[in-house]
XYZ file of N, CA, C and O in Angstrom:
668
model
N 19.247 -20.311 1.976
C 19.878 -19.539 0.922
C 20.510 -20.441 -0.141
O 21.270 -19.770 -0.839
N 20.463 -21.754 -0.517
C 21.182 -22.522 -0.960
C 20.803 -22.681 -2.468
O 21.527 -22.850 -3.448
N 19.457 -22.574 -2.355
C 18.746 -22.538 -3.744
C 18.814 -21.058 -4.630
O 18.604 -20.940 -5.837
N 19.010 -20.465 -4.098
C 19.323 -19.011 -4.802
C 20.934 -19.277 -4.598
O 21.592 -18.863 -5.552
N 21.580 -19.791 -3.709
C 23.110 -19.576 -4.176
C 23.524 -20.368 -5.522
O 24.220 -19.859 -6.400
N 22.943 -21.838 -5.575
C 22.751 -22.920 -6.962
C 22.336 -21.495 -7.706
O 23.199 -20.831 -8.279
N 21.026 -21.100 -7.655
C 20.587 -20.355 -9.517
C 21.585 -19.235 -9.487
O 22.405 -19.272 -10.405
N 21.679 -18.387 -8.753
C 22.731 -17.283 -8.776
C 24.235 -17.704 -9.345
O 24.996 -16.886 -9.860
N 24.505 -18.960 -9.187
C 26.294 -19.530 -9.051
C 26.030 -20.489 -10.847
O 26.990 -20.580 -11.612
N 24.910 -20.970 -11.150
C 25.219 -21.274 -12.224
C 24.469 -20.019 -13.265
O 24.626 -20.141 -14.480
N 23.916 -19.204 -12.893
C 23.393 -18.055 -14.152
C 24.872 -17.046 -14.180
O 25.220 -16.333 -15.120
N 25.424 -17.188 -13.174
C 26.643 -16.429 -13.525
C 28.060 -17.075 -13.850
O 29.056 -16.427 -14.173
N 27.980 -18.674 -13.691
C 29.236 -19.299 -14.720
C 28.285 -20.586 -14.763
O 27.960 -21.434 -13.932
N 27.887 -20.269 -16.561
C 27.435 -21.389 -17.053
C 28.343 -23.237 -16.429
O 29.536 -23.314 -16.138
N 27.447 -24.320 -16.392
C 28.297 -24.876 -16.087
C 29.393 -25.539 -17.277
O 30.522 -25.756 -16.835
N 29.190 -25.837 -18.560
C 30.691 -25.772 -19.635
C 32.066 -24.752 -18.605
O 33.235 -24.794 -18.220
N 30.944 -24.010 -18.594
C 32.549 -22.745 -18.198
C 33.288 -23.600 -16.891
O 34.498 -23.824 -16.915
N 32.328 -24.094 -15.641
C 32.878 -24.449 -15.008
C 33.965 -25.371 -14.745
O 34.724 -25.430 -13.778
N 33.887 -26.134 -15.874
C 34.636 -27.290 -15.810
C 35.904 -27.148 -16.465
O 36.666 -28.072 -16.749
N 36.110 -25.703 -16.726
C 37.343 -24.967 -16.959
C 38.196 -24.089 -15.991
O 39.275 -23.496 -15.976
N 37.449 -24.258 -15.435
C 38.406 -23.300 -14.295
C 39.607 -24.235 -13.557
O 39.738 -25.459 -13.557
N 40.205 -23.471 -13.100
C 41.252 -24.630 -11.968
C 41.143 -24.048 -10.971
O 41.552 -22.928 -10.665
N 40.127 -25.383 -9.956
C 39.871 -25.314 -9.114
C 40.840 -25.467 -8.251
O 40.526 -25.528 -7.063
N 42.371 -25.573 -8.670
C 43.470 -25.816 -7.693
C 43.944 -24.686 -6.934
O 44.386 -24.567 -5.791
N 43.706 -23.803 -7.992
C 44.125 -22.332 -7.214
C 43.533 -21.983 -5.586
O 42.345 -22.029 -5.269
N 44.535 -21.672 -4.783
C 44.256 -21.394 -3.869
C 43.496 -20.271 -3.757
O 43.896 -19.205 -4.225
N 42.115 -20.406 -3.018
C 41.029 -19.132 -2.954
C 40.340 -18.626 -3.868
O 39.730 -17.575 -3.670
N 40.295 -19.353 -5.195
C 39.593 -19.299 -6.588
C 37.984 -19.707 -5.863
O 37.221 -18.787 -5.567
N 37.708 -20.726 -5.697
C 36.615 -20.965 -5.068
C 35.824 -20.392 -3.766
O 34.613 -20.201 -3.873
N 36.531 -20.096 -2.459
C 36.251 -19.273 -1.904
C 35.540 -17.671 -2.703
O 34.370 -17.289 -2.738
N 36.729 -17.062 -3.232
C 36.693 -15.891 -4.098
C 34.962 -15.768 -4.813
O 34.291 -14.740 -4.719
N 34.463 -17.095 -5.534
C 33.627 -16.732 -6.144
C 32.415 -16.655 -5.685
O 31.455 -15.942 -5.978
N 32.735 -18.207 -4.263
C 31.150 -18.125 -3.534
C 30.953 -16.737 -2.793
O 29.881 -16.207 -2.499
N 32.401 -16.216 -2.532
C 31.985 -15.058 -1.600
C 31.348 -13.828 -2.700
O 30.662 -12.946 -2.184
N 31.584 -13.789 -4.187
C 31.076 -13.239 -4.589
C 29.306 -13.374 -5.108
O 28.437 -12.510 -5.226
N 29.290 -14.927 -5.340
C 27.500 -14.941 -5.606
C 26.909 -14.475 -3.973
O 25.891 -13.787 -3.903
N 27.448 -14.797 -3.036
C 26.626 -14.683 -1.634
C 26.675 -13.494 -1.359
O 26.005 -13.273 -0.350
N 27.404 -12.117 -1.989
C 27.387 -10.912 -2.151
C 26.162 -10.643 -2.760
O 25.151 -10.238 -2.187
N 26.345 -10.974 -4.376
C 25.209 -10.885 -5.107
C 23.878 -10.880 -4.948
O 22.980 -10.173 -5.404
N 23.927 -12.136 -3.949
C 22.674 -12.541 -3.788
C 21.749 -11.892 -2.384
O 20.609 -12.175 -2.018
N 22.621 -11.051 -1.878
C 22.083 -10.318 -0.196
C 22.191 -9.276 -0.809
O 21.051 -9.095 -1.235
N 22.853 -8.392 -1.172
C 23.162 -6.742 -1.492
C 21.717 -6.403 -2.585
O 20.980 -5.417 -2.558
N 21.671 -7.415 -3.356
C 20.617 -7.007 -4.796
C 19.380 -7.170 -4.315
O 18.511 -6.466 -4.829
N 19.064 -7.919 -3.455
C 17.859 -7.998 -2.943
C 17.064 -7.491 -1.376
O 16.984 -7.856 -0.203
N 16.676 -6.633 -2.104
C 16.370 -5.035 -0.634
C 14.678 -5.599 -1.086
O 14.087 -5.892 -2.125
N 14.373 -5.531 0.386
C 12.965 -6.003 0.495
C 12.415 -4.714 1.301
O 13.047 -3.967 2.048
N 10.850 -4.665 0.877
C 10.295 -3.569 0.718
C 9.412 -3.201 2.133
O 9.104 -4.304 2.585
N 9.058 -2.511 2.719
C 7.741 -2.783 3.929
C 6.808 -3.856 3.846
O 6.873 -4.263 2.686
N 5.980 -4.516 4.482
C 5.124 -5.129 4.748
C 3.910 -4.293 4.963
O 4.274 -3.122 4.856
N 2.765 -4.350 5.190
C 1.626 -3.452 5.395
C 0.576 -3.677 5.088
O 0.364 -3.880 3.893
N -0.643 -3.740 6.154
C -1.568 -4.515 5.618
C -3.289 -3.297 5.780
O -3.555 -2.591 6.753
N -3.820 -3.390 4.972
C -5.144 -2.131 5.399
C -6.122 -2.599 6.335
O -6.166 -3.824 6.441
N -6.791 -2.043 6.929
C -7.273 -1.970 8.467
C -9.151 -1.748 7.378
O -9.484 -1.121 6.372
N -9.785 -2.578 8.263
C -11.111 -2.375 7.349
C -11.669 -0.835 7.211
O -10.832 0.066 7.264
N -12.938 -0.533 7.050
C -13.092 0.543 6.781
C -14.083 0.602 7.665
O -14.884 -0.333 7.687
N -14.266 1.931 8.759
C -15.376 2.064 9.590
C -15.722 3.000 9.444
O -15.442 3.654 8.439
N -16.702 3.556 10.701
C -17.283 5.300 10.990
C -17.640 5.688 9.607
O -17.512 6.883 9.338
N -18.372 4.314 8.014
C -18.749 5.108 6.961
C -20.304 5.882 7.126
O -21.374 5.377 7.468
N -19.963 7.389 6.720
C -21.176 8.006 6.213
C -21.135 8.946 5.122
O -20.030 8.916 4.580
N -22.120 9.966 4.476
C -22.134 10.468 3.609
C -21.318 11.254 3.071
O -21.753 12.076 2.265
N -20.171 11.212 3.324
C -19.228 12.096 3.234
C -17.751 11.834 4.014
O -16.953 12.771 3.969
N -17.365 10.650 4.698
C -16.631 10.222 5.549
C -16.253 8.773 5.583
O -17.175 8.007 5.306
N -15.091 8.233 5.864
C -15.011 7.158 6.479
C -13.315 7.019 7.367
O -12.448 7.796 6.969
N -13.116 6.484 7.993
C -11.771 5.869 9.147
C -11.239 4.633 8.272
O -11.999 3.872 7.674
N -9.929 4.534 8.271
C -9.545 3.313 7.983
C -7.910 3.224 8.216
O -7.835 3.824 9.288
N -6.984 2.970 7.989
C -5.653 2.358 8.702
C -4.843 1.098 7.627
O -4.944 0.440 6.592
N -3.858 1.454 9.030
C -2.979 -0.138 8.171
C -2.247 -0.368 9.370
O -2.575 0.227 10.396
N -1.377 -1.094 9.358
C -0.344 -1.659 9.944
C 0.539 -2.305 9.508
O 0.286 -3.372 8.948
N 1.911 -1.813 9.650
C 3.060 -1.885 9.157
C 3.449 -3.299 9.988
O 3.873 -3.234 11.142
N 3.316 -4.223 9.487
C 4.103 -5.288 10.469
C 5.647 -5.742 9.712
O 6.022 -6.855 10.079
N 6.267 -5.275 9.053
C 7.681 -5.122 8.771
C 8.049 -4.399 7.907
O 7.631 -4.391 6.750
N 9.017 -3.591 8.456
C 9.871 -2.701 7.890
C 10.603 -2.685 6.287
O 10.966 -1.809 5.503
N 10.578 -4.516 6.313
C 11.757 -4.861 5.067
C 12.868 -4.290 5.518
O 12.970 -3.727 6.608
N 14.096 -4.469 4.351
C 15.633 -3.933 4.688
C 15.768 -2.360 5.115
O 16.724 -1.909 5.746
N 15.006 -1.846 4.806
C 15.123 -0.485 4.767
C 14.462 0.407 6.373
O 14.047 -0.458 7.144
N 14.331 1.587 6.859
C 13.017 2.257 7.444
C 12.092 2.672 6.778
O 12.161 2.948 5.580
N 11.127 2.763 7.477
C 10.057 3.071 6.797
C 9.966 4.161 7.000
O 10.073 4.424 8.198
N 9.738 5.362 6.077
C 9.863 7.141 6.347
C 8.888 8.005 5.913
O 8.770 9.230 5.895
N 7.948 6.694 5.427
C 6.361 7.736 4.822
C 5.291 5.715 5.167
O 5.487 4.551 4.819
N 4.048 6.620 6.173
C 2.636 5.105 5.578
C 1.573 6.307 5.997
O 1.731 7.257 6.765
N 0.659 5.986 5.363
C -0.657 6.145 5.072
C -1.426 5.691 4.057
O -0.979 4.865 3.261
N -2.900 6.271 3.954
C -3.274 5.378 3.090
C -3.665 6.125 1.967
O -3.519 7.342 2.079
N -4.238 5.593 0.653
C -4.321 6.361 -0.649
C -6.283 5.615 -0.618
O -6.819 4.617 -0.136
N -6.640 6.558 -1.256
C -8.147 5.694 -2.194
C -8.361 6.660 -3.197
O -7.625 7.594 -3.516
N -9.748 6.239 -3.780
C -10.563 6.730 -5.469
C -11.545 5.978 -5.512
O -12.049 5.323 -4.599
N -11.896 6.077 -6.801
C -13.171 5.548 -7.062
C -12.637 3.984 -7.638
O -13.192 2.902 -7.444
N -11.226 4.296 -8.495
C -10.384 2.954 -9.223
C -9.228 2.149 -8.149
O -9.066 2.674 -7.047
N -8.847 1.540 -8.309
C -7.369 1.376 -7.958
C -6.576 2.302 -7.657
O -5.976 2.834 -8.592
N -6.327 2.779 -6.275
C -5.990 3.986 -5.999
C -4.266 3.693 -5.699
O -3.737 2.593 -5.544
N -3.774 4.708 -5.682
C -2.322 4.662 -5.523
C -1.012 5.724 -5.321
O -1.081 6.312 -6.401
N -0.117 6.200 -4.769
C 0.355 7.104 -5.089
C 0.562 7.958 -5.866
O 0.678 9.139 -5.538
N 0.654 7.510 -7.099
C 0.854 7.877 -8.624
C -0.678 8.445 -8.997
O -0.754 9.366 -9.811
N -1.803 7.938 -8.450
C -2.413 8.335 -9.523
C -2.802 9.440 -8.559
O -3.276 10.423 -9.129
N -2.710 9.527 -7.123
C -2.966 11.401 -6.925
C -4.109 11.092 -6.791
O -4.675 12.127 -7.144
N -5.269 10.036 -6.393
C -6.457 10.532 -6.589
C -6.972 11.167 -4.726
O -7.876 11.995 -4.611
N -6.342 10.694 -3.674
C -6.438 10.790 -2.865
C -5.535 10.329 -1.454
O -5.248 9.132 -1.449
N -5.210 10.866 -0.651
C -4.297 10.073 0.475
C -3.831 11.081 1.569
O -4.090 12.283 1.526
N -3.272 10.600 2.343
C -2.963 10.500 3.649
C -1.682 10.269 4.211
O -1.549 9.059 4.394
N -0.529 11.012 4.618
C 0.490 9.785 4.690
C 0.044 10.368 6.888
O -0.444 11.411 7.326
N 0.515 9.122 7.611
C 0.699 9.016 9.097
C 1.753 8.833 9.603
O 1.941 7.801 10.247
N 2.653 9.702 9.468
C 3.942 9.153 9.810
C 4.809 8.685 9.020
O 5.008 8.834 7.814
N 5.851 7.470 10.689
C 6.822 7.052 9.638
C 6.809 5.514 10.527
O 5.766 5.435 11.177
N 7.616 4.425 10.685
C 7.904 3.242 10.810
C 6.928 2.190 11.164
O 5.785 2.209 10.707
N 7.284 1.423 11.836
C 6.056 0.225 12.093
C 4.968 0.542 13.279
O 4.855 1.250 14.280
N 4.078 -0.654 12.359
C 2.856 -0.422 13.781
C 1.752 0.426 13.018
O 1.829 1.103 11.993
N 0.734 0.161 13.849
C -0.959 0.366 13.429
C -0.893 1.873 13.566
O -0.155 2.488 14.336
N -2.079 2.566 12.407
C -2.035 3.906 12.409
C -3.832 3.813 11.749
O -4.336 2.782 11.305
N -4.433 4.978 11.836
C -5.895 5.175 11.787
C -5.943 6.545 11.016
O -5.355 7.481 11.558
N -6.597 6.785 9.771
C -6.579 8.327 9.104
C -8.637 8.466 8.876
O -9.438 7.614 8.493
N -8.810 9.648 9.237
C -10.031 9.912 8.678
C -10.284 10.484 7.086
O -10.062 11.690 6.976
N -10.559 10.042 6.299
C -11.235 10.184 5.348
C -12.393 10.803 4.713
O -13.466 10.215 4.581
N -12.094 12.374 4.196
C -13.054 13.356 4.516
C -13.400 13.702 2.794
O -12.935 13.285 1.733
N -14.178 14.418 3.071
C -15.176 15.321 1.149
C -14.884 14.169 -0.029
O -14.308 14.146 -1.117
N -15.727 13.081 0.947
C -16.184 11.834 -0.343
C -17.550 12.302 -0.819
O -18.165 13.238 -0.308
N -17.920 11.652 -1.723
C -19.202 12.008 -2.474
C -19.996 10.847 -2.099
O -19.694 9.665 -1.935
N -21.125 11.511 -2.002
C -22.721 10.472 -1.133
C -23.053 9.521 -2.352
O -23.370 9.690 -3.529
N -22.841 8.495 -1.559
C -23.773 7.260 -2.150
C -22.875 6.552 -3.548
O -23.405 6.053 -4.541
N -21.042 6.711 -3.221
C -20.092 6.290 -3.819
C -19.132 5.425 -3.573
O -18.361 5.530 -2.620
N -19.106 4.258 -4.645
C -18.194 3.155 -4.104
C -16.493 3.914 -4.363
O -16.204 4.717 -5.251
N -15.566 3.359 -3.294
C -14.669 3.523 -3.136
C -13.453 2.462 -2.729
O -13.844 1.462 -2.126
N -11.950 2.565 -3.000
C -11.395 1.647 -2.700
C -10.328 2.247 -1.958
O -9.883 3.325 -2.352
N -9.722 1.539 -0.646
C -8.868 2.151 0.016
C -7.907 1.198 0.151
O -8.323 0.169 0.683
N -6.601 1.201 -0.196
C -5.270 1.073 0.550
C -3.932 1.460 1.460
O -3.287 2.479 1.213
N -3.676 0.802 2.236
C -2.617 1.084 3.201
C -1.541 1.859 2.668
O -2.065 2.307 1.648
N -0.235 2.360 2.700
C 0.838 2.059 1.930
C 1.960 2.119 3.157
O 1.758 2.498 4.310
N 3.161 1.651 2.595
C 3.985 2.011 3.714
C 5.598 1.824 2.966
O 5.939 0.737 2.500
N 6.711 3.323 2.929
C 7.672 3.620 1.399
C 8.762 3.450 2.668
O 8.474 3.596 3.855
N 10.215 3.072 2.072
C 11.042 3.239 2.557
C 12.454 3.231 1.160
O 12.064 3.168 -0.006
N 13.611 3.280 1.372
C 14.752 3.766 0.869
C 14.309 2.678 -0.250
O 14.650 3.027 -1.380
N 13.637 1.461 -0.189
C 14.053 0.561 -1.123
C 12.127 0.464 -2.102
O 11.855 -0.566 -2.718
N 11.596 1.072 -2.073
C 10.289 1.134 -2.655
C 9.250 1.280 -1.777
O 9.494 1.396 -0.575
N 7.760 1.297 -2.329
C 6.803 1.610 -1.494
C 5.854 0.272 -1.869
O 5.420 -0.096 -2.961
N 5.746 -0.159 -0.868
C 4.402 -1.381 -0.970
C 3.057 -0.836 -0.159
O 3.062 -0.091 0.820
N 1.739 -1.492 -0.927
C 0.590 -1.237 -0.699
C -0.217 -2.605 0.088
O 0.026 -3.732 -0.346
N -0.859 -2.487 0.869
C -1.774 -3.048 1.672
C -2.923 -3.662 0.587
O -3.175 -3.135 -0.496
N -3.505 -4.774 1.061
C -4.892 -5.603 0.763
C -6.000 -4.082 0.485
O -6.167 -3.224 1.351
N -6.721 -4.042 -1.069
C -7.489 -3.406 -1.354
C -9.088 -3.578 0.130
O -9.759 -4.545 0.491
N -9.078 -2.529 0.428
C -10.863 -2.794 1.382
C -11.432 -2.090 0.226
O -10.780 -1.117 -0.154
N -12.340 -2.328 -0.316
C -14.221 -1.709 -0.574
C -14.966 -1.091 0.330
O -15.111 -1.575 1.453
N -15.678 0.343 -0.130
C -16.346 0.716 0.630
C -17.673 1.443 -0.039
O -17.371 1.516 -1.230
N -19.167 2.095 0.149
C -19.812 2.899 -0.462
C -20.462 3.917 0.900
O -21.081 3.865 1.963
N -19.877 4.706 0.066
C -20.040 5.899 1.234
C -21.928 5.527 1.123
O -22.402 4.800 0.251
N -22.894 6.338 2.400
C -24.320 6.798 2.502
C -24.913 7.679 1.440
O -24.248 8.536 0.859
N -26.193 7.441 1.202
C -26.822 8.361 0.310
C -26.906 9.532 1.096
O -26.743 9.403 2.310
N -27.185 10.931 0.507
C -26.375 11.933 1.476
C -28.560 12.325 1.825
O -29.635 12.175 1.243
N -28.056 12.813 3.017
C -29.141 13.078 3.844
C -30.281 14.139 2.693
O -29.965 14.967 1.839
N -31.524 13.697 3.109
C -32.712 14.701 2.919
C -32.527 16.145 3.754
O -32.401 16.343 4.963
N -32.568 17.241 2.414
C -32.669 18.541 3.231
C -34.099 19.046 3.153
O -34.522 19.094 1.998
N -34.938 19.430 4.083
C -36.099 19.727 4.201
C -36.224 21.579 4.843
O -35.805 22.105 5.875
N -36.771 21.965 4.001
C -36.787 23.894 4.162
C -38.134 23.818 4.413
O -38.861 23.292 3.570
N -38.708 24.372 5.707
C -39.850 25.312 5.787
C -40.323 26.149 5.849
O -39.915 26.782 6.823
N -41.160 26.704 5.256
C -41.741 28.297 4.431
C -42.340 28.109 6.808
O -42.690 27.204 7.566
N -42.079 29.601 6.894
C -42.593 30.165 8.199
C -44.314 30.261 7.880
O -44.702 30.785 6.836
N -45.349 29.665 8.957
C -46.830 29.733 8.196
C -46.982 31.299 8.631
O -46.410 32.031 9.439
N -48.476 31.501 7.300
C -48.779 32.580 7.335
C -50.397 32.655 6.787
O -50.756 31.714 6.079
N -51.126 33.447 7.005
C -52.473 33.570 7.083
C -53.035 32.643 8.023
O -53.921 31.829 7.765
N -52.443 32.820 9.175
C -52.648 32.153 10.678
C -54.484 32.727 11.337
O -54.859 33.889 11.498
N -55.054 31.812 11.515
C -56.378 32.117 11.781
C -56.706 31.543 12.855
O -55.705 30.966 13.281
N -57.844 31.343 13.732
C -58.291 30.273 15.137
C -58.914 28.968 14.581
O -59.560 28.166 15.257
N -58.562 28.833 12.917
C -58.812 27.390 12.205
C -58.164 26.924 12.152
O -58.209 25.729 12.447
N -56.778 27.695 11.617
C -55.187 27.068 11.017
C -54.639 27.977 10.687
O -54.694 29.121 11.139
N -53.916 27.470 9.674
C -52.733 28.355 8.885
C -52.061 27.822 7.773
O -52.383 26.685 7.430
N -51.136 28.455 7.100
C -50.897 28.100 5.721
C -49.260 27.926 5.661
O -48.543 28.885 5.947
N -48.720 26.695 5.289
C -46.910 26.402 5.173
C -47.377 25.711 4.270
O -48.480 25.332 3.878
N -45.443 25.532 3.789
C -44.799 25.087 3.215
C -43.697 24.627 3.314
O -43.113 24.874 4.369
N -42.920 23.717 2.185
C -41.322 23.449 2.517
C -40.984 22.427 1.200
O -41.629 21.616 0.535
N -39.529 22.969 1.216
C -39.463 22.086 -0.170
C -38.120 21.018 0.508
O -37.652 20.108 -0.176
């Protein structure tokens, strides 16, 4: 903590200023470190950790994927799941998501009514009192969506053959 107590202790008394103070006063100095070492723990709230889980089980319309919360940051964690789209997906933009809960540790969401034969991007997320952080982008392209094949029932059935169709 020593290097943030230095930038914190001189961005808040230039040093000119310092060399004005009287340092004789009893508890003047105490007084101030206890105030940058305030400064410097209270202002800085660190966010979840969270990392995205690759992407499996992809098919034409589907895929599985996850994260894992491996720290909390200062706060709990009270919402993770994951978000995707076609762009940079994210809370904000609403294009898609999932939340699983709430605190640390690995979680798995299925991923349903994607469109066939579409690239996609998925991230983790994981929010608590002090912001929401997002997981390592995975890539994915869903399957080209299956051949549907209709057959006409045959008809003018003879002891030669018969006559179908199907589109």
């Amino acid at each position: 903590k020593i290097p943030d107590f230095q930038y914190t202790f001189i961005n808040i008394l230039p040093i000119q200023n310092m060399k004005k103070l009287n340092w004789s006063v009893p508890g003047l100095f105490i007084l101030i470190v206890t105030f940058v070492l305030f400064l410097g723990t209270s202002c800085k709230k660190e966010t979840p950790v969270v990392i995205t889980l690759a992407v499996t089980n992809i098919t034409h319309e589907s895929a599985v994927s996850g994260g894992n919360v491996t720290d909390e940051g200062d706060g709990s964690v009270v919402s993770r799941g994951i978000v995707w789209g076609e762009n940079d997906p994210s809370l904000e933009s609403n294009d898609g998501f999932i939340s699983m809960g709430s605190g640390a540790g690995m979680f798995s969401c299925d991923i349903t009514n994607l469109k066939p034969y579409t690239e996609y991007m998925v991230k983790s997320f994981a929010s608590s009192e002090y912001g929401t952080s997002y997981g390592n982008p995975q890539s994915f392209k869903t399957l080209a969506s299956l051949a549907s094949i209709e057959t006409v029932t045959p008809y003018e059935i003879s002891s030669e053959g018969a006559k179908t169709g199907g589109t």
